[in-house]
Amino acid sequence: MNVQFKKGVLNLCVLALLDCQDRYGYELVQMISKRIEVSEGSVYTLLRRLTKEGYFETYLKESSEGPPRKYYRLTIAGQAYLQDLLAEWRTFTESVNELIGGDGKDE
């Protein structure tokens, strides 16, 4: 998949997954990697940046499989950011679908 496509939607994917429930970094990487080829480093970089920007808060939770895991939770600002991105995504994809699915004539 085109790198620029992935970069553009990775924020949206992470935010949407965290909107459903709190998750830890590796879990997010695994979920996204099932559908989109993505490097672990790019997801962790994004998590650090979005946490610093106030869209996530973190907490540690004990794990039965090793050391405690850092979980990410959407903040109110993160929920608002997700809604903004979803609105932009819907408008963008509708426009692109019209362009590539149409007959090429200017209406």
PDB file of N, CA and C in Angstrom:
ATOM      1  N   MET A   1       0.840  -1.175   0.000  1.00  0.00           N
ATOM      2  CA  MET A   1       0.000   0.000   0.000  1.00  0.00           C
ATOM      3  C   MET A   1       0.888   1.242   0.000  1.00  0.00           C
ATOM      4  N   ASN A   2       0.462   2.251  -0.666  1.00  0.00           N
ATOM      5  CA  ASN A   2       1.191   3.506  -0.762  1.00  0.00           C
ATOM      6  C   ASN A   2       1.462   4.078   0.629  1.00  0.00           C
ATOM      7  N   VAL A   3       2.718   4.460   0.869  1.00  0.00           N
ATOM      8  CA  VAL A   3       3.138   4.967   2.167  1.00  0.00           C
ATOM      9  C   VAL A   3       2.346   6.209   2.567  1.00  0.00           C
ATOM     10  N   GLN A   4       2.090   7.099   1.622  1.00  0.00           N
ATOM     11  CA  GLN A   4       1.357   8.317   1.932  1.00  0.00           C
ATOM     12  C   GLN A   4      -0.090   8.018   2.333  1.00  0.00           C
ATOM     13  N   PHE A   5      -0.701   7.016   1.718  1.00  0.00           N
ATOM     14  CA  PHE A   5      -2.048   6.614   2.134  1.00  0.00           C
ATOM     15  C   PHE A   5      -2.030   6.188   3.598  1.00  0.00           C
ATOM     16  N   LYS A   6      -1.051   5.344   3.948  1.00  0.00           N
ATOM     17  CA  LYS A   6      -0.965   4.824   5.310  1.00  0.00           C
ATOM     18  C   LYS A   6      -0.726   5.928   6.318  1.00  0.00           C
ATOM     19  N   LYS A   7       0.190   6.822   6.011  1.00  0.00           N
ATOM     20  CA  LYS A   7       0.494   7.905   6.937  1.00  0.00           C
ATOM     21  C   LYS A   7      -0.747   8.751   7.199  1.00  0.00           C
ATOM     22  N   GLY A   8      -1.527   8.947   6.173  1.00  0.00           N
ATOM     23  CA  GLY A   8      -2.708   9.788   6.298  1.00  0.00           C
ATOM     24  C   GLY A   8      -3.824   9.183   7.129  1.00  0.00           C
ATOM     25  N   VAL A   9      -3.917   7.875   7.165  1.00  0.00           N
ATOM     26  CA  VAL A   9      -5.023   7.246   7.885  1.00  0.00           C
ATOM     27  C   VAL A   9      -4.616   6.593   9.204  1.00  0.00           C
ATOM     28  N   LEU A  10      -3.341   6.540   9.500  1.00  0.00           N
ATOM     29  CA  LEU A  10      -2.904   5.866  10.719  1.00  0.00           C
ATOM     30  C   LEU A  10      -3.456   6.550  11.970  1.00  0.00           C
ATOM     31  N   ASN A  11      -3.442   7.881  12.019  1.00  0.00           N
ATOM     32  CA  ASN A  11      -4.044   8.598  13.153  1.00  0.00           C
ATOM     33  C   ASN A  11      -5.490   8.166  13.333  1.00  0.00           C
ATOM     34  N   LEU A  12      -6.226   8.170  12.244  1.00  0.00           N
ATOM     35  CA  LEU A  12      -7.643   7.830  12.290  1.00  0.00           C
ATOM     36  C   LEU A  12      -7.846   6.398  12.793  1.00  0.00           C
ATOM     37  N   CYS A  13      -7.062   5.466  12.305  1.00  0.00           N
ATOM     38  CA  CYS A  13      -7.190   4.068  12.723  1.00  0.00           C
ATOM     39  C   CYS A  13      -6.923   3.900  14.209  1.00  0.00           C
ATOM     40  N   VAL A  14      -5.853   4.503  14.700  1.00  0.00           N
ATOM     41  CA  VAL A  14      -5.506   4.387  16.122  1.00  0.00           C
ATOM     42  C   VAL A  14      -6.595   5.023  16.988  1.00  0.00           C
ATOM     43  N   LEU A  15      -7.021   6.207  16.621  1.00  0.00           N
ATOM     44  CA  LEU A  15      -8.082   6.876  17.389  1.00  0.00           C
ATOM     45  C   LEU A  15      -9.360   6.052  17.403  1.00  0.00           C
ATOM     46  N   ALA A  16      -9.741   5.504  16.260  1.00  0.00           N
ATOM     47  CA  ALA A  16     -10.968   4.717  16.175  1.00  0.00           C
ATOM     48  C   ALA A  16     -10.876   3.448  17.033  1.00  0.00           C
ATOM     49  N   LEU A  17      -9.725   2.802  17.035  1.00  0.00           N
ATOM     50  CA  LEU A  17      -9.556   1.601  17.853  1.00  0.00           C
ATOM     51  C   LEU A  17      -9.605   1.929  19.343  1.00  0.00           C
ATOM     52  N   LEU A  18      -9.071   3.072  19.711  1.00  0.00           N
ATOM     53  CA  LEU A  18      -9.098   3.470  21.122  1.00  0.00           C
ATOM     54  C   LEU A  18     -10.460   4.018  21.540  1.00  0.00           C
ATOM     55  N   ASP A  19     -11.275   4.398  20.586  1.00  0.00           N
ATOM     56  CA  ASP A  19     -12.624   4.858  20.909  1.00  0.00           C
ATOM     57  C   ASP A  19     -13.467   3.702  21.429  1.00  0.00           C
ATOM     58  N   CYS A  20     -13.177   2.503  20.964  1.00  0.00           N
ATOM     59  CA  CYS A  20     -13.921   1.312  21.384  1.00  0.00           C
ATOM     60  C   CYS A  20     -13.531   0.872  22.789  1.00  0.00           C
ATOM     61  N   GLN A  21     -12.229   0.895  23.068  1.00  0.00           N
ATOM     62  CA  GLN A  21     -11.736   0.492  24.388  1.00  0.00           C
ATOM     63  C   GLN A  21     -10.270   0.879  24.524  1.00  0.00           C
ATOM     64  N   ASP A  22      -9.804   0.951  25.763  1.00  0.00           N
ATOM     65  CA  ASP A  22      -8.392   1.219  26.022  1.00  0.00           C
ATOM     66  C   ASP A  22      -7.572   0.039  25.505  1.00  0.00           C
ATOM     67  N   ARG A  23      -6.393   0.350  24.974  1.00  0.00           N
ATOM     68  CA  ARG A  23      -5.530  -0.702  24.434  1.00  0.00           C
ATOM     69  C   ARG A  23      -4.080  -0.349  24.704  1.00  0.00           C
ATOM     70  N   TYR A  24      -3.205  -1.368  24.672  1.00  0.00           N
ATOM     71  CA  TYR A  24      -1.780  -1.122  24.804  1.00  0.00           C
ATOM     72  C   TYR A  24      -1.149  -1.105  23.410  1.00  0.00           C
ATOM     73  N   GLY A  25       0.044  -0.544  23.323  1.00  0.00           N
ATOM     74  CA  GLY A  25       0.680  -0.295  22.034  1.00  0.00           C
ATOM     75  C   GLY A  25       0.802  -1.502  21.131  1.00  0.00           C
ATOM     76  N   TYR A  26       1.332  -2.595  21.648  1.00  0.00           N
ATOM     77  CA  TYR A  26       1.541  -3.768  20.811  1.00  0.00           C
ATOM     78  C   TYR A  26       0.212  -4.327  20.304  1.00  0.00           C
ATOM     79  N   GLU A  27      -0.818  -4.239  21.123  1.00  0.00           N
ATOM     80  CA  GLU A  27      -2.147  -4.686  20.711  1.00  0.00           C
ATOM     81  C   GLU A  27      -2.630  -3.863  19.513  1.00  0.00           C
ATOM     82  N   LEU A  28      -2.412  -2.552  19.565  1.00  0.00           N
ATOM     83  CA  LEU A  28      -2.787  -1.683  18.444  1.00  0.00           C
ATOM     84  C   LEU A  28      -2.015  -2.055  17.186  1.00  0.00           C
ATOM     85  N   VAL A  29      -0.718  -2.281  17.329  1.00  0.00           N
ATOM     86  CA  VAL A  29       0.110  -2.674  16.185  1.00  0.00           C
ATOM     87  C   VAL A  29      -0.442  -3.943  15.554  1.00  0.00           C
ATOM     88  N   GLN A  30      -0.760  -4.933  16.373  1.00  0.00           N
ATOM     89  CA  GLN A  30      -1.272  -6.204  15.859  1.00  0.00           C
ATOM     90  C   GLN A  30      -2.611  -6.035  15.150  1.00  0.00           C
ATOM     91  N   MET A  31      -3.497  -5.247  15.717  1.00  0.00           N
ATOM     92  CA  MET A  31      -4.812  -5.052  15.111  1.00  0.00           C
ATOM     93  C   MET A  31      -4.709  -4.338  13.767  1.00  0.00           C
ATOM     94  N   ILE A  32      -3.887  -3.301  13.710  1.00  0.00           N
ATOM     95  CA  ILE A  32      -3.730  -2.553  12.465  1.00  0.00           C
ATOM     96  C   ILE A  32      -3.026  -3.410  11.420  1.00  0.00           C
ATOM     97  N   SER A  33      -2.013  -4.170  11.852  1.00  0.00           N
ATOM     98  CA  SER A  33      -1.227  -4.987  10.923  1.00  0.00           C
ATOM     99  C   SER A  33      -2.038  -6.089  10.256  1.00  0.00           C
ATOM    100  N   LYS A  34      -3.160  -6.453  10.832  1.00  0.00           N
ATOM    101  CA  LYS A  34      -4.023  -7.452  10.197  1.00  0.00           C
ATOM    102  C   LYS A  34      -4.622  -6.928   8.894  1.00  0.00           C
ATOM    103  N   ARG A  35      -4.750  -5.602   8.790  1.00  0.00           N
ATOM    104  CA  ARG A  35      -5.395  -4.995   7.620  1.00  0.00           C
ATOM    105  C   ARG A  35      -4.446  -4.138   6.794  1.00  0.00           C
ATOM    106  N   ILE A  36      -3.505  -3.485   7.469  1.00  0.00           N
ATOM    107  CA  ILE A  36      -2.592  -2.547   6.807  1.00  0.00           C
ATOM    108  C   ILE A  36      -1.172  -2.870   7.264  1.00  0.00           C
ATOM    109  N   GLU A  37      -0.259  -3.016   6.333  1.00  0.00           N
ATOM    110  CA  GLU A  37       1.131  -3.259   6.712  1.00  0.00           C
ATOM    111  C   GLU A  37       1.696  -1.977   7.316  1.00  0.00           C
ATOM    112  N   VAL A  38       2.115  -2.082   8.583  1.00  0.00           N
ATOM    113  CA  VAL A  38       2.604  -0.897   9.298  1.00  0.00           C
ATOM    114  C   VAL A  38       3.737  -1.330  10.220  1.00  0.00           C
ATOM    115  N   SER A  39       4.714  -0.455  10.402  1.00  0.00           N
ATOM    116  CA  SER A  39       5.823  -0.785  11.294  1.00  0.00           C
ATOM    117  C   SER A  39       5.445  -0.461  12.728  1.00  0.00           C
ATOM    118  N   GLU A  40       5.958  -1.257  13.634  1.00  0.00           N
ATOM    119  CA  GLU A  40       5.706  -1.058  15.048  1.00  0.00           C
ATOM    120  C   GLU A  40       6.179   0.336  15.478  1.00  0.00           C
ATOM    121  N   GLY A  41       7.342   0.745  14.970  1.00  0.00           N
ATOM    122  CA  GLY A  41       7.910   2.033  15.332  1.00  0.00           C
ATOM    123  C   GLY A  41       7.024   3.202  14.954  1.00  0.00           C
ATOM    124  N   SER A  42       6.363   3.117  13.809  1.00  0.00           N
ATOM    125  CA  SER A  42       5.509   4.232  13.390  1.00  0.00           C
ATOM    126  C   SER A  42       4.293   4.370  14.297  1.00  0.00           C
ATOM    127  N   VAL A  43       3.768   3.263  14.795  1.00  0.00           N
ATOM    128  CA  VAL A  43       2.617   3.324  15.697  1.00  0.00           C
ATOM    129  C   VAL A  43       3.039   3.906  17.041  1.00  0.00           C
ATOM    130  N   TYR A  44       4.189   3.468  17.562  1.00  0.00           N
ATOM    131  CA  TYR A  44       4.648   3.998  18.851  1.00  0.00           C
ATOM    132  C   TYR A  44       5.001   5.479  18.758  1.00  0.00           C
ATOM    133  N   THR A  45       5.566   5.905  17.649  1.00  0.00           N
ATOM    134  CA  THR A  45       5.856   7.320  17.439  1.00  0.00           C
ATOM    135  C   THR A  45       4.561   8.127  17.446  1.00  0.00           C
ATOM    136  N   LEU A  46       3.560   7.616  16.756  1.00  0.00           N
ATOM    137  CA  LEU A  46       2.262   8.278  16.712  1.00  0.00           C
ATOM    138  C   LEU A  46       1.624   8.336  18.100  1.00  0.00           C
ATOM    139  N   LEU A  47       1.713   7.246  18.868  1.00  0.00           N
ATOM    140  CA  LEU A  47       1.148   7.222  20.217  1.00  0.00           C
ATOM    141  C   LEU A  47       1.813   8.266  21.111  1.00  0.00           C
ATOM    142  N   ARG A  48       3.134   8.387  21.028  1.00  0.00           N
ATOM    143  CA  ARG A  48       3.848   9.391  21.828  1.00  0.00           C
ATOM    144  C   ARG A  48       3.408  10.804  21.442  1.00  0.00           C
ATOM    145  N   ARG A  49       3.316  11.055  20.142  1.00  0.00           N
ATOM    146  CA  ARG A  49       2.947  12.387  19.673  1.00  0.00           C
ATOM    147  C   ARG A  49       1.524  12.748  20.085  1.00  0.00           C
ATOM    148  N   LEU A  50       0.580  11.840  19.874  1.00  0.00           N
ATOM    149  CA  LEU A  50      -0.813  12.132  20.211  1.00  0.00           C
ATOM    150  C   LEU A  50      -1.035  12.235  21.726  1.00  0.00           C
ATOM    151  N   THR A  51      -0.237  11.514  22.505  1.00  0.00           N
ATOM    152  CA  THR A  51      -0.297  11.652  23.960  1.00  0.00           C
ATOM    153  C   THR A  51       0.215  13.028  24.365  1.00  0.00           C
ATOM    154  N   LYS A  52       1.332  13.430  23.777  1.00  0.00           N
ATOM    155  CA  LYS A  52       1.905  14.752  24.070  1.00  0.00           C
ATOM    156  C   LYS A  52       0.938  15.873  23.684  1.00  0.00           C
ATOM    157  N   GLU A  53       0.166  15.671  22.611  1.00  0.00           N
ATOM    158  CA  GLU A  53      -0.796  16.670  22.150  1.00  0.00           C
ATOM    159  C   GLU A  53      -2.095  16.659  22.958  1.00  0.00           C
ATOM    160  N   GLY A  54      -2.215  15.724  23.900  1.00  0.00           N
ATOM    161  CA  GLY A  54      -3.368  15.702  24.791  1.00  0.00           C
ATOM    162  C   GLY A  54      -4.545  14.871  24.324  1.00  0.00           C
ATOM    163  N   TYR A  55      -4.362  14.056  23.288  1.00  0.00           N
ATOM    164  CA  TYR A  55      -5.466  13.243  22.779  1.00  0.00           C
ATOM    165  C   TYR A  55      -5.602  11.900  23.493  1.00  0.00           C
ATOM    166  N   PHE A  56      -4.542  11.469  24.155  1.00  0.00           N
ATOM    167  CA  PHE A  56      -4.554  10.220  24.925  1.00  0.00           C
ATOM    168  C   PHE A  56      -4.032  10.499  26.322  1.00  0.00           C
ATOM    169  N   GLU A  57      -4.452   9.657  27.248  1.00  0.00           N
ATOM    170  CA  GLU A  57      -3.785   9.577  28.538  1.00  0.00           C
ATOM    171  C   GLU A  57      -3.361   8.124  28.695  1.00  0.00           C
ATOM    172  N   THR A  58      -2.370   7.889  29.527  1.00  0.00           N
ATOM    173  CA  THR A  58      -1.841   6.537  29.676  1.00  0.00           C
ATOM    174  C   THR A  58      -1.920   6.091  31.133  1.00  0.00           C
ATOM    175  N   TYR A  59      -1.922   4.784  31.298  1.00  0.00           N
ATOM    176  CA  TYR A  59      -1.843   4.194  32.632  1.00  0.00           C
ATOM    177  C   TYR A  59      -1.236   2.808  32.494  1.00  0.00           C
ATOM    178  N   LEU A  60      -0.639   2.322  33.574  1.00  0.00           N
ATOM    179  CA  LEU A  60      -0.049   0.989  33.575  1.00  0.00           C
ATOM    180  C   LEU A  60      -1.044   0.002  34.157  1.00  0.00           C
ATOM    181  N   LYS A  61      -1.045  -1.196  33.573  1.00  0.00           N
ATOM    182  CA  LYS A  61      -1.932  -2.259  34.038  1.00  0.00           C
ATOM    183  C   LYS A  61      -1.126  -3.546  34.096  1.00  0.00           C
ATOM    184  N   GLU A  62      -1.245  -4.254  35.184  1.00  0.00           N
ATOM    185  CA  GLU A  62      -0.525  -5.514  35.349  1.00  0.00           C
ATOM    186  C   GLU A  62      -0.909  -6.508  34.253  1.00  0.00           C
ATOM    187  N   SER A  63       0.063  -7.308  33.857  1.00  0.00           N
ATOM    188  CA  SER A  63      -0.157  -8.326  32.830  1.00  0.00           C
ATOM    189  C   SER A  63       0.243  -9.686  33.388  1.00  0.00           C
ATOM    190  N   SER A  64      -0.519 -10.703  33.059  1.00  0.00           N
ATOM    191  CA  SER A  64      -0.177 -12.061  33.488  1.00  0.00           C
ATOM    192  C   SER A  64       0.948 -12.638  32.631  1.00  0.00           C
ATOM    193  N   GLU A  65       1.283 -11.934  31.563  1.00  0.00           N
ATOM    194  CA  GLU A  65       2.288 -12.430  30.613  1.00  0.00           C
ATOM    195  C   GLU A  65       3.605 -11.670  30.671  1.00  0.00           C
ATOM    196  N   GLY A  66       3.867 -10.946  31.751  1.00  0.00           N
ATOM    197  CA  GLY A  66       5.117 -10.214  31.840  1.00  0.00           C
ATOM    198  C   GLY A  66       4.952  -8.925  32.620  1.00  0.00           C
ATOM    199  N   PRO A  67       5.771  -7.933  32.275  1.00  0.00           N
ATOM    200  CA  PRO A  67       5.716  -6.662  33.010  1.00  0.00           C
ATOM    201  C   PRO A  67       4.412  -5.914  32.737  1.00  0.00           C
ATOM    202  N   PRO A  68       4.117  -4.904  33.562  1.00  0.00           N
ATOM    203  CA  PRO A  68       2.904  -4.109  33.329  1.00  0.00           C
ATOM    204  C   PRO A  68       2.917  -3.489  31.936  1.00  0.00           C
ATOM    205  N   ARG A  69       1.738  -3.323  31.373  1.00  0.00           N
ATOM    206  CA  ARG A  69       1.598  -2.743  30.034  1.00  0.00           C
ATOM    207  C   ARG A  69       1.079  -1.316  30.138  1.00  0.00           C
ATOM    208  N   LYS A  70       1.559  -0.468  29.228  1.00  0.00           N
ATOM    209  CA  LYS A  70       1.072   0.907  29.174  1.00  0.00           C
ATOM    210  C   LYS A  70      -0.150   0.929  28.272  1.00  0.00           C
ATOM    211  N   TYR A  71      -1.278   1.303  28.847  1.00  0.00           N
ATOM    212  CA  TYR A  71      -2.521   1.402  28.098  1.00  0.00           C
ATOM    213  C   TYR A  71      -2.778   2.854  27.714  1.00  0.00           C
ATOM    214  N   TYR A  72      -3.451   3.025  26.588  1.00  0.00           N
ATOM    215  CA  TYR A  72      -3.811   4.343  26.072  1.00  0.00           C
ATOM    216  C   TYR A  72      -5.318   4.488  26.121  1.00  0.00           C
ATOM    217  N   ARG A  73      -5.764   5.670  26.548  1.00  0.00           N
ATOM    218  CA  ARG A  73      -7.189   5.971  26.644  1.00  0.00           C
ATOM    219  C   ARG A  73      -7.429   7.327  25.979  1.00  0.00           C
ATOM    220  N   LEU A  74      -8.502   7.417  25.202  1.00  0.00           N
ATOM    221  CA  LEU A  74      -8.854   8.694  24.583  1.00  0.00           C
ATOM    222  C   LEU A  74      -9.284   9.706  25.645  1.00  0.00           C
ATOM    223  N   THR A  75      -8.835  10.922  25.496  1.00  0.00           N
ATOM    224  CA  THR A  75      -9.314  12.019  26.331  1.00  0.00           C
ATOM    225  C   THR A  75     -10.524  12.642  25.635  1.00  0.00           C
ATOM    226  N   ILE A  76     -11.139  13.610  26.281  1.00  0.00           N
ATOM    227  CA  ILE A  76     -12.250  14.329  25.649  1.00  0.00           C
ATOM    228  C   ILE A  76     -11.748  15.021  24.381  1.00  0.00           C
ATOM    229  N   ALA A  77     -10.535  15.586  24.459  1.00  0.00           N
ATOM    230  CA  ALA A  77      -9.946  16.224  23.270  1.00  0.00           C
ATOM    231  C   ALA A  77      -9.706  15.184  22.172  1.00  0.00           C
ATOM    232  N   GLY A  78      -9.309  13.982  22.554  1.00  0.00           N
ATOM    233  CA  GLY A  78      -9.103  12.909  21.583  1.00  0.00           C
ATOM    234  C   GLY A  78     -10.392  12.479  20.912  1.00  0.00           C
ATOM    235  N   GLN A  79     -11.461  12.433  21.675  1.00  0.00           N
ATOM    236  CA  GLN A  79     -12.761  12.080  21.100  1.00  0.00           C
ATOM    237  C   GLN A  79     -13.222  13.140  20.102  1.00  0.00           C
ATOM    238  N   ALA A  80     -12.994  14.404  20.437  1.00  0.00           N
ATOM    239  CA  ALA A  80     -13.364  15.486  19.517  1.00  0.00           C
ATOM    240  C   ALA A  80     -12.506  15.440  18.257  1.00  0.00           C
ATOM    241  N   TYR A  81     -11.208  15.167  18.428  1.00  0.00           N
ATOM    242  CA  TYR A  81     -10.291  15.057  17.293  1.00  0.00           C
ATOM    243  C   TYR A  81     -10.713  13.901  16.381  1.00  0.00           C
ATOM    244  N   LEU A  82     -11.100  12.782  16.970  1.00  0.00           N
ATOM    245  CA  LEU A  82     -11.577  11.638  16.194  1.00  0.00           C
ATOM    246  C   LEU A  82     -12.801  12.028  15.382  1.00  0.00           C
ATOM    247  N   GLN A  83     -13.755  12.715  15.977  1.00  0.00           N
ATOM    248  CA  GLN A  83     -14.964  13.116  15.244  1.00  0.00           C
ATOM    249  C   GLN A  83     -14.625  14.045  14.092  1.00  0.00           C
ATOM    250  N   ASP A  84     -13.685  14.969  14.311  1.00  0.00           N
ATOM    251  CA  ASP A  84     -13.228  15.864  13.228  1.00  0.00           C
ATOM    252  C   ASP A  84     -12.598  15.071  12.090  1.00  0.00           C
ATOM    253  N   LEU A  85     -11.717  14.123  12.452  1.00  0.00           N
ATOM    254  CA  LEU A  85     -11.059  13.309  11.421  1.00  0.00           C
ATOM    255  C   LEU A  85     -12.065  12.451  10.655  1.00  0.00           C
ATOM    256  N   LEU A  86     -13.043  11.893  11.360  1.00  0.00           N
ATOM    257  CA  LEU A  86     -14.063  11.076  10.691  1.00  0.00           C
ATOM    258  C   LEU A  86     -14.861  11.911   9.690  1.00  0.00           C
ATOM    259  N   ALA A  87     -15.219  13.122  10.079  1.00  0.00           N
ATOM    260  CA  ALA A  87     -15.960  13.992   9.161  1.00  0.00           C
ATOM    261  C   ALA A  87     -15.116  14.322   7.933  1.00  0.00           C
ATOM    262  N   GLU A  88     -13.835  14.642   8.154  1.00  0.00           N
ATOM    263  CA  GLU A  88     -12.935  14.927   7.034  1.00  0.00           C
ATOM    264  C   GLU A  88     -12.769  13.694   6.149  1.00  0.00           C
ATOM    265  N   TRP A  89     -12.620  12.523   6.775  1.00  0.00           N
ATOM    266  CA  TRP A  89     -12.433  11.279   6.026  1.00  0.00           C
ATOM    267  C   TRP A  89     -13.652  10.989   5.141  1.00  0.00           C
ATOM    268  N   ARG A  90     -14.830  11.145   5.690  1.00  0.00           N
ATOM    269  CA  ARG A  90     -16.053  10.868   4.919  1.00  0.00           C
ATOM    270  C   ARG A  90     -16.175  11.812   3.727  1.00  0.00           C
ATOM    271  N   THR A  91     -15.915  13.076   3.944  1.00  0.00           N
ATOM    272  CA  THR A  91     -15.971  14.052   2.853  1.00  0.00           C
ATOM    273  C   THR A  91     -14.930  13.723   1.794  1.00  0.00           C
ATOM    274  N   PHE A  92     -13.722  13.428   2.232  1.00  0.00           N
ATOM    275  CA  PHE A  92     -12.627  13.108   1.319  1.00  0.00           C
ATOM    276  C   PHE A  92     -12.927  11.856   0.503  1.00  0.00           C
ATOM    277  N   THR A  93     -13.330  10.772   1.174  1.00  0.00           N
ATOM    278  CA  THR A  93     -13.562   9.522   0.451  1.00  0.00           C
ATOM    279  C   THR A  93     -14.756   9.625  -0.499  1.00  0.00           C
ATOM    280  N   GLU A  94     -15.787  10.372  -0.108  1.00  0.00           N
ATOM    281  CA  GLU A  94     -16.921  10.566  -1.012  1.00  0.00           C
ATOM    282  C   GLU A  94     -16.476  11.295  -2.273  1.00  0.00           C
ATOM    283  N   SER A  95     -15.663  12.325  -2.106  1.00  0.00           N
ATOM    284  CA  SER A  95     -15.172  13.082  -3.260  1.00  0.00           C
ATOM    285  C   SER A  95     -14.302  12.225  -4.169  1.00  0.00           C
ATOM    286  N   VAL A  96     -13.393  11.466  -3.569  1.00  0.00           N
ATOM    287  CA  VAL A  96     -12.521  10.599  -4.367  1.00  0.00           C
ATOM    288  C   VAL A  96     -13.347   9.537  -5.073  1.00  0.00           C
ATOM    289  N   ASN A  97     -14.290   8.924  -4.373  1.00  0.00           N
ATOM    290  CA  ASN A  97     -15.127   7.895  -4.991  1.00  0.00           C
ATOM    291  C   ASN A  97     -15.931   8.447  -6.158  1.00  0.00           C
ATOM    292  N   GLU A  98     -16.401   9.689  -6.033  1.00  0.00           N
ATOM    293  CA  GLU A  98     -17.111  10.312  -7.147  1.00  0.00           C
ATOM    294  C   GLU A  98     -16.185  10.505  -8.340  1.00  0.00           C
ATOM    295  N   LEU A  99     -14.963  10.925  -8.071  1.00  0.00           N
ATOM    296  CA  LEU A  99     -14.008  11.149  -9.145  1.00  0.00           C
ATOM    297  C   LEU A  99     -13.600   9.859  -9.853  1.00  0.00           C
ATOM    298  N   ILE A 100     -13.284   8.832  -9.079  1.00  0.00           N
ATOM    299  CA  ILE A 100     -12.795   7.598  -9.713  1.00  0.00           C
ATOM    300  C   ILE A 100     -13.907   6.687 -10.184  1.00  0.00           C
ATOM    301  N   GLY A 101     -15.121   6.896  -9.654  1.00  0.00           N
ATOM    302  CA  GLY A 101     -16.242   6.064 -10.074  1.00  0.00           C
ATOM    303  C   GLY A 101     -17.115   6.697 -11.130  1.00  0.00           C
ATOM    304  N   GLY A 102     -16.871   7.984 -11.372  1.00  0.00           N
ATOM    305  CA  GLY A 102     -17.688   8.715 -12.349  1.00  0.00           C
ATOM    306  C   GLY A 102     -17.215   8.475 -13.764  1.00  0.00           C
ATOM    307  N   ASP A 103     -17.852   9.186 -14.685  1.00  0.00           N
ATOM    308  CA  ASP A 103     -17.513   9.019 -16.097  1.00  0.00           C
ATOM    309  C   ASP A 103     -16.444   9.995 -16.556  1.00  0.00           C
ATOM    310  N   GLY A 104     -15.905  10.786 -15.622  1.00  0.00           N
ATOM    311  CA  GLY A 104     -14.840  11.711 -15.977  1.00  0.00           C
ATOM    312  C   GLY A 104     -15.323  13.045 -16.492  1.00  0.00           C
ATOM    313  N   LYS A 105     -16.613  13.218 -16.636  1.00  0.00           N
ATOM    314  CA  LYS A 105     -17.169  14.470 -17.131  1.00  0.00           C
ATOM    315  C   LYS A 105     -17.389  15.423 -15.958  1.00  0.00           C
ATOM    316  N   ASP A 106     -17.127  16.694 -16.198  1.00  0.00           N
ATOM    317  CA  ASP A 106     -17.349  17.699 -15.179  1.00  0.00           C
ATOM    318  C   ASP A 106     -18.844  18.015 -15.137  1.00  0.00           C
ATOM    319  N   GLU A 107     -19.435  17.865 -13.971  1.00  0.00           N
ATOM    320  CA  GLU A 107     -20.880  18.084 -13.853  1.00  0.00           C
ATOM    321  C   GLU A 107     -21.194  19.483 -13.469  1.00  0.00           C
TER     322      GLU A 107
END
